[in-house]
PDB file of C-alpha atoms in Angstrom:
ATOM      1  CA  UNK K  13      26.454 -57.141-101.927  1.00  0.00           C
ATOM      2  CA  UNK K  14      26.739 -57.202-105.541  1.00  0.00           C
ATOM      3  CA  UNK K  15      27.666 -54.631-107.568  1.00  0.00           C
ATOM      4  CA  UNK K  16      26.070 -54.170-110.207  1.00  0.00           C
ATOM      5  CA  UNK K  17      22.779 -51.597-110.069  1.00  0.00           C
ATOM      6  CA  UNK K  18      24.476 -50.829-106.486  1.00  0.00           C
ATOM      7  CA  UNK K  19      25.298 -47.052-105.960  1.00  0.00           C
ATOM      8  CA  UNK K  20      28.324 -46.250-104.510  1.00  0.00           C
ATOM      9  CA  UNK K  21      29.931 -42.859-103.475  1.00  0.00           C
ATOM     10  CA  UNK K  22      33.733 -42.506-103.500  1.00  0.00           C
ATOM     11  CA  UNK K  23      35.494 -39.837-101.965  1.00  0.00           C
ATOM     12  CA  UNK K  24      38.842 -38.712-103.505  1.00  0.00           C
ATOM     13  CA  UNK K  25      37.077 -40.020-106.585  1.00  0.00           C
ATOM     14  CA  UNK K  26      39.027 -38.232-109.136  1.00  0.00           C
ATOM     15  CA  UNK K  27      42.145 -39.098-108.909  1.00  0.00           C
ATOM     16  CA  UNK K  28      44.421 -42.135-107.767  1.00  0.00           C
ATOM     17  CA  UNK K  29      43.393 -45.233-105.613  1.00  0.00           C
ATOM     18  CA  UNK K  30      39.680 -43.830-106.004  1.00  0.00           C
ATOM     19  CA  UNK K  31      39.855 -42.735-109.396  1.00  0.00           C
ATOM     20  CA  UNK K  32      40.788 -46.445-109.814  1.00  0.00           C
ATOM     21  CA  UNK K  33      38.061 -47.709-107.347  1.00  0.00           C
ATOM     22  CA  UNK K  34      35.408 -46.143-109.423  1.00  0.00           C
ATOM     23  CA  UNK K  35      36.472 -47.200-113.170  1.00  0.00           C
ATOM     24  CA  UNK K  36      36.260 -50.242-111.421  1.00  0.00           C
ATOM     25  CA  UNK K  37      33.244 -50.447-109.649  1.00  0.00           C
ATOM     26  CA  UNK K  38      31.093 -48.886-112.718  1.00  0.00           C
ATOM     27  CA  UNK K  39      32.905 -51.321-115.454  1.00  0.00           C
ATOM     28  CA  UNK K  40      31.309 -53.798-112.795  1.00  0.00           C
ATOM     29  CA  UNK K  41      27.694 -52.174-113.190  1.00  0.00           C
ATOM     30  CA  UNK K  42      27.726 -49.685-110.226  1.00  0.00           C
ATOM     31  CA  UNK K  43      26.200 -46.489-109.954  1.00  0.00           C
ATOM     32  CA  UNK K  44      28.841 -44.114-108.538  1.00  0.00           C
ATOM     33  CA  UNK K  45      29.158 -40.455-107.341  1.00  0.00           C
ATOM     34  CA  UNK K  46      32.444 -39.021-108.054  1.00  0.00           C
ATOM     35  CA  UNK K  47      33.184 -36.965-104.384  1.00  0.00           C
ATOM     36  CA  UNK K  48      36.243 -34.553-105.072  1.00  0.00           C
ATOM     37  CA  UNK K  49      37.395 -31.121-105.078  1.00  0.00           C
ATOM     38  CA  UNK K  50      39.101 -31.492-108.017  1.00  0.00           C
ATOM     39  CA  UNK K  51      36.389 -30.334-110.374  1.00  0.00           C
ATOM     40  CA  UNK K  52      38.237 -30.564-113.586  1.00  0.00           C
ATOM     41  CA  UNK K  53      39.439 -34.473-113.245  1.00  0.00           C
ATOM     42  CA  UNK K  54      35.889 -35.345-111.849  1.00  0.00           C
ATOM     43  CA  UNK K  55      34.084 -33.784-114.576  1.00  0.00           C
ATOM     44  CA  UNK K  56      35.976 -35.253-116.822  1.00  0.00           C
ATOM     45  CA  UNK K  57      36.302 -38.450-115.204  1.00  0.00           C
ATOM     46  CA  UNK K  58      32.233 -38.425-115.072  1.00  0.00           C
ATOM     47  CA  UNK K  59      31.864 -37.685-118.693  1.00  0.00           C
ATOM     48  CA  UNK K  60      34.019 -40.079-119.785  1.00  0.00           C
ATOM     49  CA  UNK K  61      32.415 -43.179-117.550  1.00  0.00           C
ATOM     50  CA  UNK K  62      28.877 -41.743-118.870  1.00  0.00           C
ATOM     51  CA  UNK K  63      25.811 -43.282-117.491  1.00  0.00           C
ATOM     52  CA  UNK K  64      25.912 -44.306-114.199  1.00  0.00           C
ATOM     53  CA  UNK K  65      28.460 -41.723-113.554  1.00  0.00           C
ATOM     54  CA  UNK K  66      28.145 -38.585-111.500  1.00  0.00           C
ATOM     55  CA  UNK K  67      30.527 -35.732-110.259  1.00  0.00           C
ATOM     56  CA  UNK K  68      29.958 -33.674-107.414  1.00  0.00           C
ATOM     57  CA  UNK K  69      32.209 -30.972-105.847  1.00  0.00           C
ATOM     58  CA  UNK K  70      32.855 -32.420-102.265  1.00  0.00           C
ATOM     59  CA  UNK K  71      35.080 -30.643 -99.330  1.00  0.00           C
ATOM     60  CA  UNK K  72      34.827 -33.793 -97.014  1.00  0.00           C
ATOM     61  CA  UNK K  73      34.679 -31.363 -94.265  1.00  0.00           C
ATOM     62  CA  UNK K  74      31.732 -29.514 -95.182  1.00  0.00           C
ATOM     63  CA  UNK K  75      28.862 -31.059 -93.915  1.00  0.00           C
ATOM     64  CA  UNK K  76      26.881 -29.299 -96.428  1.00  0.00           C
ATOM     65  CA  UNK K  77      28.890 -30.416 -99.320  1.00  0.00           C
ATOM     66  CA  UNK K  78      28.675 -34.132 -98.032  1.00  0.00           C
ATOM     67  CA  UNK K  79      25.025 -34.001 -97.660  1.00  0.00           C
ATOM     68  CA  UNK K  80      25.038 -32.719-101.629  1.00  0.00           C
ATOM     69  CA  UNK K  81      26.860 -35.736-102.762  1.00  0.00           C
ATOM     70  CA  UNK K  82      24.329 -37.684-100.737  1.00  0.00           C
ATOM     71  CA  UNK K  83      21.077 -36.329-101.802  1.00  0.00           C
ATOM     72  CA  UNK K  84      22.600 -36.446-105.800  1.00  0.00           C
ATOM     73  CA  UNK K  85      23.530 -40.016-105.324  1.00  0.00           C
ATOM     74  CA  UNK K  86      20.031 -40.893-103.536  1.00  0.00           C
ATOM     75  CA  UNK K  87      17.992 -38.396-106.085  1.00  0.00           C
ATOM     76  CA  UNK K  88      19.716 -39.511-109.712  1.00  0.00           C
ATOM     77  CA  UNK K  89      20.528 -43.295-108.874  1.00  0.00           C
ATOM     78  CA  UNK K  90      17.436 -43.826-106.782  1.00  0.00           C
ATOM     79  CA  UNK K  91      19.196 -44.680-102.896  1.00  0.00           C
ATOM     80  CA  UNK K  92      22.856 -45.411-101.695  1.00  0.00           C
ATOM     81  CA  UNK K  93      24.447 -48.627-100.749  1.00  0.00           C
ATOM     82  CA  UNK K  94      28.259 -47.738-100.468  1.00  0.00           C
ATOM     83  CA  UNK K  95      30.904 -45.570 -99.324  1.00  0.00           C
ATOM     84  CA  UNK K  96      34.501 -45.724-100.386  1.00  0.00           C
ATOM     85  CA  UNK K  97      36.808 -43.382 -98.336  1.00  0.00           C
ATOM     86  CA  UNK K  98      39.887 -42.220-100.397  1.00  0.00           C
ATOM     87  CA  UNK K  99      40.058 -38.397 -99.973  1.00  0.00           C
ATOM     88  CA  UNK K 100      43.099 -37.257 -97.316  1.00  0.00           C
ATOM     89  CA  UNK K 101      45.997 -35.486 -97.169  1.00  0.00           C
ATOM     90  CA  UNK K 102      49.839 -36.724 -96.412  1.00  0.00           C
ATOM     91  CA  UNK K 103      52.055 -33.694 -94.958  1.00  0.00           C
ATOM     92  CA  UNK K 104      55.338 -33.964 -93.981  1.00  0.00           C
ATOM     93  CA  UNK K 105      56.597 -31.943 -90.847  1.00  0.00           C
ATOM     94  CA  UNK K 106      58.707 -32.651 -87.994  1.00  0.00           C
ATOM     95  CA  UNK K 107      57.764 -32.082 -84.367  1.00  0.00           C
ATOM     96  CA  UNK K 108      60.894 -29.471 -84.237  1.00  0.00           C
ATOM     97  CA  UNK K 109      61.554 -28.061 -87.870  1.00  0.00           C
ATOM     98  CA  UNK K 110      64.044 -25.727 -89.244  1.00  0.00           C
ATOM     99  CA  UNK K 111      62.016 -23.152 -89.566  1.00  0.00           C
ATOM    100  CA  UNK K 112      60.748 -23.869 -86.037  1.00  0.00           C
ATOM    101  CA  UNK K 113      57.946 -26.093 -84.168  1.00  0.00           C
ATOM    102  CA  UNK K 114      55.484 -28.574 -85.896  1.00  0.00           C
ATOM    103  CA  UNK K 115      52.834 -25.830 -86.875  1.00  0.00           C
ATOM    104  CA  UNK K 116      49.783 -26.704 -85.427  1.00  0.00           C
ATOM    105  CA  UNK K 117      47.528 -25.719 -88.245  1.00  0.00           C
ATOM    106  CA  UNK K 118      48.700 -27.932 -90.058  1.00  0.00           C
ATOM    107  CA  UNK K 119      48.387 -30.965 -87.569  1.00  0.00           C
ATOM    108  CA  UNK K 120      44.429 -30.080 -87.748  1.00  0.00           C
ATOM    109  CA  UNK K 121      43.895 -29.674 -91.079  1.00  0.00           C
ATOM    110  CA  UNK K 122      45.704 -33.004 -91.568  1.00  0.00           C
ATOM    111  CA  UNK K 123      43.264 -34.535 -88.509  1.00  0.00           C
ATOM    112  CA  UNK K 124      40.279 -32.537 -89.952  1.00  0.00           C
ATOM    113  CA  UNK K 125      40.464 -33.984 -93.407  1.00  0.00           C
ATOM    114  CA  UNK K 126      41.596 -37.270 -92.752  1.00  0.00           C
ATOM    115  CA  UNK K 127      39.769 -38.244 -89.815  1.00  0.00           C
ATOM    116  CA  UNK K 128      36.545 -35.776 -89.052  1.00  0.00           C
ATOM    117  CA  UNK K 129      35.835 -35.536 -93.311  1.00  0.00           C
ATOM    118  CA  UNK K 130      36.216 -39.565 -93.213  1.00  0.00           C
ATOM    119  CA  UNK K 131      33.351 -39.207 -90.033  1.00  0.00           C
ATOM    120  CA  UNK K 132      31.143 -36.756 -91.703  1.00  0.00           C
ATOM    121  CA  UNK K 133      30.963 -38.758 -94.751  1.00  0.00           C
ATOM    122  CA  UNK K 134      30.214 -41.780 -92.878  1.00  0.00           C
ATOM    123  CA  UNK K 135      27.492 -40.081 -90.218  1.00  0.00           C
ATOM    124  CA  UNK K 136      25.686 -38.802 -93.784  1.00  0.00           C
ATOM    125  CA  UNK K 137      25.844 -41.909 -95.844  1.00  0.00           C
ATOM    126  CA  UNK K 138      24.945 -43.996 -93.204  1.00  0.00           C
ATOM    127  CA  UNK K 139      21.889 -42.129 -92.644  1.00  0.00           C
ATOM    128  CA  UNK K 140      20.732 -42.746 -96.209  1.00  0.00           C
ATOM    129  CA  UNK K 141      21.499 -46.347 -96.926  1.00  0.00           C
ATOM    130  CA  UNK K 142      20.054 -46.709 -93.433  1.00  0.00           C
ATOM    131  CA  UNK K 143      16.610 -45.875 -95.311  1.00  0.00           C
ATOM    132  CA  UNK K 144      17.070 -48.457 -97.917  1.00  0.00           C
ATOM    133  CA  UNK K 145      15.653 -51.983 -98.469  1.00  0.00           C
ATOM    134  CA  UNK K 146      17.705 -54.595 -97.073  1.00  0.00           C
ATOM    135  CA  UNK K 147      19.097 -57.854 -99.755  1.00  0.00           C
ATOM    136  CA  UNK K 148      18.074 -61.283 -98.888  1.00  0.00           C
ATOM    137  CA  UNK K 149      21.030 -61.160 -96.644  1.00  0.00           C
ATOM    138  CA  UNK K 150      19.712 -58.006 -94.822  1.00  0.00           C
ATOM    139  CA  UNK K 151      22.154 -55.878 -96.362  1.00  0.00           C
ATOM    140  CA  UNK K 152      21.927 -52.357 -96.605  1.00  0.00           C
ATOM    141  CA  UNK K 153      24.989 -50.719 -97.104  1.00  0.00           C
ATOM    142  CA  UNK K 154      28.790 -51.111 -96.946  1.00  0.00           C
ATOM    143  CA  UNK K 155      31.383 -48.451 -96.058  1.00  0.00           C
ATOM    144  CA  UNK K 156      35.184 -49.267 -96.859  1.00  0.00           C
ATOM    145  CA  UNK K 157      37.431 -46.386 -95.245  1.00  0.00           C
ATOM    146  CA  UNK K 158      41.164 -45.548 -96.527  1.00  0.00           C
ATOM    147  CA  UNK K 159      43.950 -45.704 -93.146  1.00  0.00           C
ATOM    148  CA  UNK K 160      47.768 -46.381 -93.949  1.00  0.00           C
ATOM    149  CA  UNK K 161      50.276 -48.302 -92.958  1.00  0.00           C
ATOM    150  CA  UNK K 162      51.542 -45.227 -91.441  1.00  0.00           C
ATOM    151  CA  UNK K 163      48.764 -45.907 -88.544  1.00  0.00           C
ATOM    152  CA  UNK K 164      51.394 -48.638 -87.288  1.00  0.00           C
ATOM    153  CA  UNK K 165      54.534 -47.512 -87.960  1.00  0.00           C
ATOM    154  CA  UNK K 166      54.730 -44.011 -88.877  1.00  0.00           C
ATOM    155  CA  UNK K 167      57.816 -42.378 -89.858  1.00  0.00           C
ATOM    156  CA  UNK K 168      59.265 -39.065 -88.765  1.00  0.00           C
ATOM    157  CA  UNK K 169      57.747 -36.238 -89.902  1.00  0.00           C
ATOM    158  CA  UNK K 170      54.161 -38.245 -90.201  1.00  0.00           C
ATOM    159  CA  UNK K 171      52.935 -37.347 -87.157  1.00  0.00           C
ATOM    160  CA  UNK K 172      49.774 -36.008 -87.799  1.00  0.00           C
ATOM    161  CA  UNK K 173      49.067 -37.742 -90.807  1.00  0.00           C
ATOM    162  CA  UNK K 174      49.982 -41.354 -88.734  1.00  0.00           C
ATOM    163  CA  UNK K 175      47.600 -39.968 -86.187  1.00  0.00           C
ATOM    164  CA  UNK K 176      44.663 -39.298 -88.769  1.00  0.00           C
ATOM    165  CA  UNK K 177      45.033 -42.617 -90.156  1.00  0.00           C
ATOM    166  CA  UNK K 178      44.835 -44.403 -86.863  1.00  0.00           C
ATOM    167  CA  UNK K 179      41.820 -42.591 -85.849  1.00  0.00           C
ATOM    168  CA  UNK K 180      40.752 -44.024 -89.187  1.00  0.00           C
ATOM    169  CA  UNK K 181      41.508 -47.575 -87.946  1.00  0.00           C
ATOM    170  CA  UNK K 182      40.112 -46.836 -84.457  1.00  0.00           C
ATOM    171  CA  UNK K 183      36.546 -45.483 -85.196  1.00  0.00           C
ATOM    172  CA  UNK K 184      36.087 -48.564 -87.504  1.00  0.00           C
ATOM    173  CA  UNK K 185      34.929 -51.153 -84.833  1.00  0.00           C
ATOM    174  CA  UNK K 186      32.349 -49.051 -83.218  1.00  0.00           C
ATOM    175  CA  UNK K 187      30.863 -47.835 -85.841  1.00  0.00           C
ATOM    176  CA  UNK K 188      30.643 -50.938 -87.350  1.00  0.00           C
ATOM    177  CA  UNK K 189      28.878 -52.483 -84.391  1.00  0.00           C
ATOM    178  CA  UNK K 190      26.459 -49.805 -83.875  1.00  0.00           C
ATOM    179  CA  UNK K 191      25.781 -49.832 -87.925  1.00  0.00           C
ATOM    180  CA  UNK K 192      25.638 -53.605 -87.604  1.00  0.00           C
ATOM    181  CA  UNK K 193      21.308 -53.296 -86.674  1.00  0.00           C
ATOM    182  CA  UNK K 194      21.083 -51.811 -89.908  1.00  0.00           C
ATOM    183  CA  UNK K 195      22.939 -53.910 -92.152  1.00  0.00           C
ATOM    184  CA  UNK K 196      25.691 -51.713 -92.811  1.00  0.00           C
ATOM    185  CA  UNK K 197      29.140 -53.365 -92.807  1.00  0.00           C
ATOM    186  CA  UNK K 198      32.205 -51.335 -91.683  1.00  0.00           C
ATOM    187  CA  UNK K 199      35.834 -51.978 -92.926  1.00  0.00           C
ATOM    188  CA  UNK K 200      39.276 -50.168 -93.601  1.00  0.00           C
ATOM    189  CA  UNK K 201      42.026 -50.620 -95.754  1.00  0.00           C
ATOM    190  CA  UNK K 202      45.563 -49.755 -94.814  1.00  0.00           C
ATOM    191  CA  UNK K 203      47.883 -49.351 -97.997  1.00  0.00           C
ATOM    192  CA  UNK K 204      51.687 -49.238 -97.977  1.00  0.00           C
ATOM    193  CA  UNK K 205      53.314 -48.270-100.723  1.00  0.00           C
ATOM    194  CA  UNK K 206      51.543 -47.269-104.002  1.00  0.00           C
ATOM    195  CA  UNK K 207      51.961 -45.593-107.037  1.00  0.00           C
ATOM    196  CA  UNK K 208      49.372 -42.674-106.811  1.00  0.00           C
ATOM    197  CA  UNK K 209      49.917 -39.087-108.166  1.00  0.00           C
ATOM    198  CA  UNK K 210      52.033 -38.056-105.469  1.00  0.00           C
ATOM    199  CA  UNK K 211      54.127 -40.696-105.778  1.00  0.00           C
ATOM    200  CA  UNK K 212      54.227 -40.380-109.675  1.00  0.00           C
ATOM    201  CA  UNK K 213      55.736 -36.885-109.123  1.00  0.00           C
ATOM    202  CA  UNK K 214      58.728 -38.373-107.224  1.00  0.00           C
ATOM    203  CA  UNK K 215      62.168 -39.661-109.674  1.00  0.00           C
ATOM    204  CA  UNK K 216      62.109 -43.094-111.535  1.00  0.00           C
ATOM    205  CA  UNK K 217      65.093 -43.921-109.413  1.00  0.00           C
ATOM    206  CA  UNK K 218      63.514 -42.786-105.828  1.00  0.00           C
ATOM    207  CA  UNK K 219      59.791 -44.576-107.246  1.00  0.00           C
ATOM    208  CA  UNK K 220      61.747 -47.495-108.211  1.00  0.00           C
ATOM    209  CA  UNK K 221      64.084 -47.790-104.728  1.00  0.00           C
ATOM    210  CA  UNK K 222      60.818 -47.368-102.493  1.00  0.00           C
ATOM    211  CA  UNK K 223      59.259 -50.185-104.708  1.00  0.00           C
ATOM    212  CA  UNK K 224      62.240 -52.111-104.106  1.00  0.00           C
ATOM    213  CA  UNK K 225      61.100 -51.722 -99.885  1.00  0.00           C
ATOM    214  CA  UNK K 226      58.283 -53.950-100.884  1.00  0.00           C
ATOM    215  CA  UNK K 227      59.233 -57.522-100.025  1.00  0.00           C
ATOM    216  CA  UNK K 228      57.130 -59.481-102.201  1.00  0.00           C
ATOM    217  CA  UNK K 229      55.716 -57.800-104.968  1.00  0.00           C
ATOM    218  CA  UNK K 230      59.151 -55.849-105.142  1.00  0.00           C
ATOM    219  CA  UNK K 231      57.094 -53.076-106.503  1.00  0.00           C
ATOM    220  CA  UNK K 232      54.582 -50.566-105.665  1.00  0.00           C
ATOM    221  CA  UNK K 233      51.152 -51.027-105.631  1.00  0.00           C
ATOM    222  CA  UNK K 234      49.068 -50.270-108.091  1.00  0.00           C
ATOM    223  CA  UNK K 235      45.787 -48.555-107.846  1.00  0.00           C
ATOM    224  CA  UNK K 236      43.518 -51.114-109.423  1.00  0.00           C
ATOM    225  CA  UNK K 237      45.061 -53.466-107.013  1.00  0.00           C
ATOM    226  CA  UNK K 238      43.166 -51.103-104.031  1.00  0.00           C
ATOM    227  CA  UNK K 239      39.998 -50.980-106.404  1.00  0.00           C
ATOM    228  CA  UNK K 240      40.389 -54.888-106.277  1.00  0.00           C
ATOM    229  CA  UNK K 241      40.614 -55.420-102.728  1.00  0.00           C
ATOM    230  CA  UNK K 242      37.494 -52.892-102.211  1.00  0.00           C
ATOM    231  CA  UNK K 243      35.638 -54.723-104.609  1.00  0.00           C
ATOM    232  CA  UNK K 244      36.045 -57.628-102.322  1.00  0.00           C
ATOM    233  CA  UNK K 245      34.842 -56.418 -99.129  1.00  0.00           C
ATOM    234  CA  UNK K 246      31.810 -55.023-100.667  1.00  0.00           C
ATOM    235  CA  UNK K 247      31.029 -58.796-102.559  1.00  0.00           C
ATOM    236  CA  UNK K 248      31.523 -60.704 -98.999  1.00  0.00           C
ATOM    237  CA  UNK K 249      28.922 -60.228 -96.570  1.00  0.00           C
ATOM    238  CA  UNK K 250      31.473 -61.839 -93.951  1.00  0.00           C
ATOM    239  CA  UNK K 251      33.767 -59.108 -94.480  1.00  0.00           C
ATOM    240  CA  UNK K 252      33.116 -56.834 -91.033  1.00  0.00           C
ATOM    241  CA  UNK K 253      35.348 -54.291 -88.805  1.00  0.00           C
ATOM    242  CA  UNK K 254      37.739 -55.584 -90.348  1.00  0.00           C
ATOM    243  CA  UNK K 255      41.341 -54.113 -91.174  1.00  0.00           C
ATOM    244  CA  UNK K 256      43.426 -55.138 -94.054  1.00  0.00           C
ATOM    245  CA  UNK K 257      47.073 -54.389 -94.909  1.00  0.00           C
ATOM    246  CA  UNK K 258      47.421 -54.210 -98.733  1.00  0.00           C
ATOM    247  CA  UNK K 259      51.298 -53.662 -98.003  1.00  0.00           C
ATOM    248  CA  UNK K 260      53.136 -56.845-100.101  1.00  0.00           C
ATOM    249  CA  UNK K 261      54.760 -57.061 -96.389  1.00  0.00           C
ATOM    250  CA  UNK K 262      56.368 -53.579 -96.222  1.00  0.00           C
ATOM    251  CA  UNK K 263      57.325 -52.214 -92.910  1.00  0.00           C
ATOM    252  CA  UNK K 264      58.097 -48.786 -92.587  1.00  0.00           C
ATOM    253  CA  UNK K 265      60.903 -48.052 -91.127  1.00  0.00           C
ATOM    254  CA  UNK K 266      61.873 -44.836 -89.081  1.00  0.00           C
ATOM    255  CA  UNK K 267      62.452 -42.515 -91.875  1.00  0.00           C
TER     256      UNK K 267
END
């Protein structure tokens, strides 16, 4: 799938490895809905792109709010041909904290966001591209989904977030075989270390020791380098259930 003229939603589209998935994928001709919470950056992100540029306010969890960013990417661009997941959530608690056990609130709204928002998203978008007119390659649609390497080797205190992520990686295969009758392709990346807000927010000296953990680039990655890789999957038709590390090699280790 090429894309230019293609119309692509991306959740978490406002800010870090999606922000940089959709500068990317419009400076390449796509048409792309801007999925986020964050109205504010995704306004402003959308204004700035200009045409072929749309924000709307998306709670990944609300199937109502999914369907919206749907039905505004099938009703402005004219239909729907990709999905980019990038919204989640990374908390940090232990299994037995200071302050008591893991609270398990916030184990499902880390498996609600990550995992069932990534589903609903899918379920929705699927539907629409679904009702689209195949390529010469009988290609209608491609959905790229955002894991971690955390899904392998999750540290402590990522327990709910490494089990989010792996239901990530898990549901892929599946759903890409049932999809596959429709020409929709299926695929996840899992990231290691990258430089997104939250990382940003850390010390020079803690950004630049955790880039250091990287054993070839010595660095970490950079959000355009995600965009990159995405842009890749959605060009190769071959590309299918698959799951690839963008790590530089990184393995986690126990904390």
């Amino acid at each position: 799938m090429q894309l230019q003229d293609s119309v692509f939603i991306v959740t978490g589209g406002a800010w870090g490895l999606g922000e940089a998935t959709v500068r990317a994928f419009h400076a390449a001709g796509a048409k792309v809905v801007i999925a986020d919470v964050g109205v504010e950056k995704g306004e402003a992100l959308a204004a700035a792109l200009g045409e072929g540029a749309a924000f709307c306010k998306t709670d990944i969890t609300s199937e109502a709010q999914a369907q919206a960013a749907v039905d505004l990417a099938v009703g402005r661009f004219g239909g729907l041909h990709g999905l980019i997941n990038c919204a989640g959530v990374g908390p940090a608690w232990k299994i037995i904290g200071k302050e008591g056990p893991h609270p398990l609130d916030a184990f499902a709204r880390t498996v609600n966001i990550n995992l069932v928002g990534a589903f609903n998203m899918i379920r929705l978008a699927a539907a629409a591209m679904a009702k689209g007119e195949p390529n010469a390659e009988g290609e209608r649609g491609v959905i790229i989904n955002t894991a971690s390497i955390a899904a392998f080797e999750g540290q402590v205190g990522q327990a709910a977030y490494a089990a989010s992520k792996a239901g990530v990686v898990g549901m892929a295969l599946p759903i890409a075989r049932e999809l596959a009758r429709y020409g929709i392709r299926v695929n996840t990346i899992a990231p290691g270390l990258f430089l997104t807000p939250m990382m940003e927010a850390l010390p020079q000296d803690v950004q630049d020791s955790l880039g250091k953990a990287t054993p070839f680039p010595p660095r970490l990655g950079r959000p355009a380098e995600f965009a990159a890789m995405a842009r890749s999957i959605v060009e190769n038709v071959m590309v299918n259930a698959e799951l690839i590390r963008l790590d530089g090699a990184v393995r986690l280790s126990g904390k």
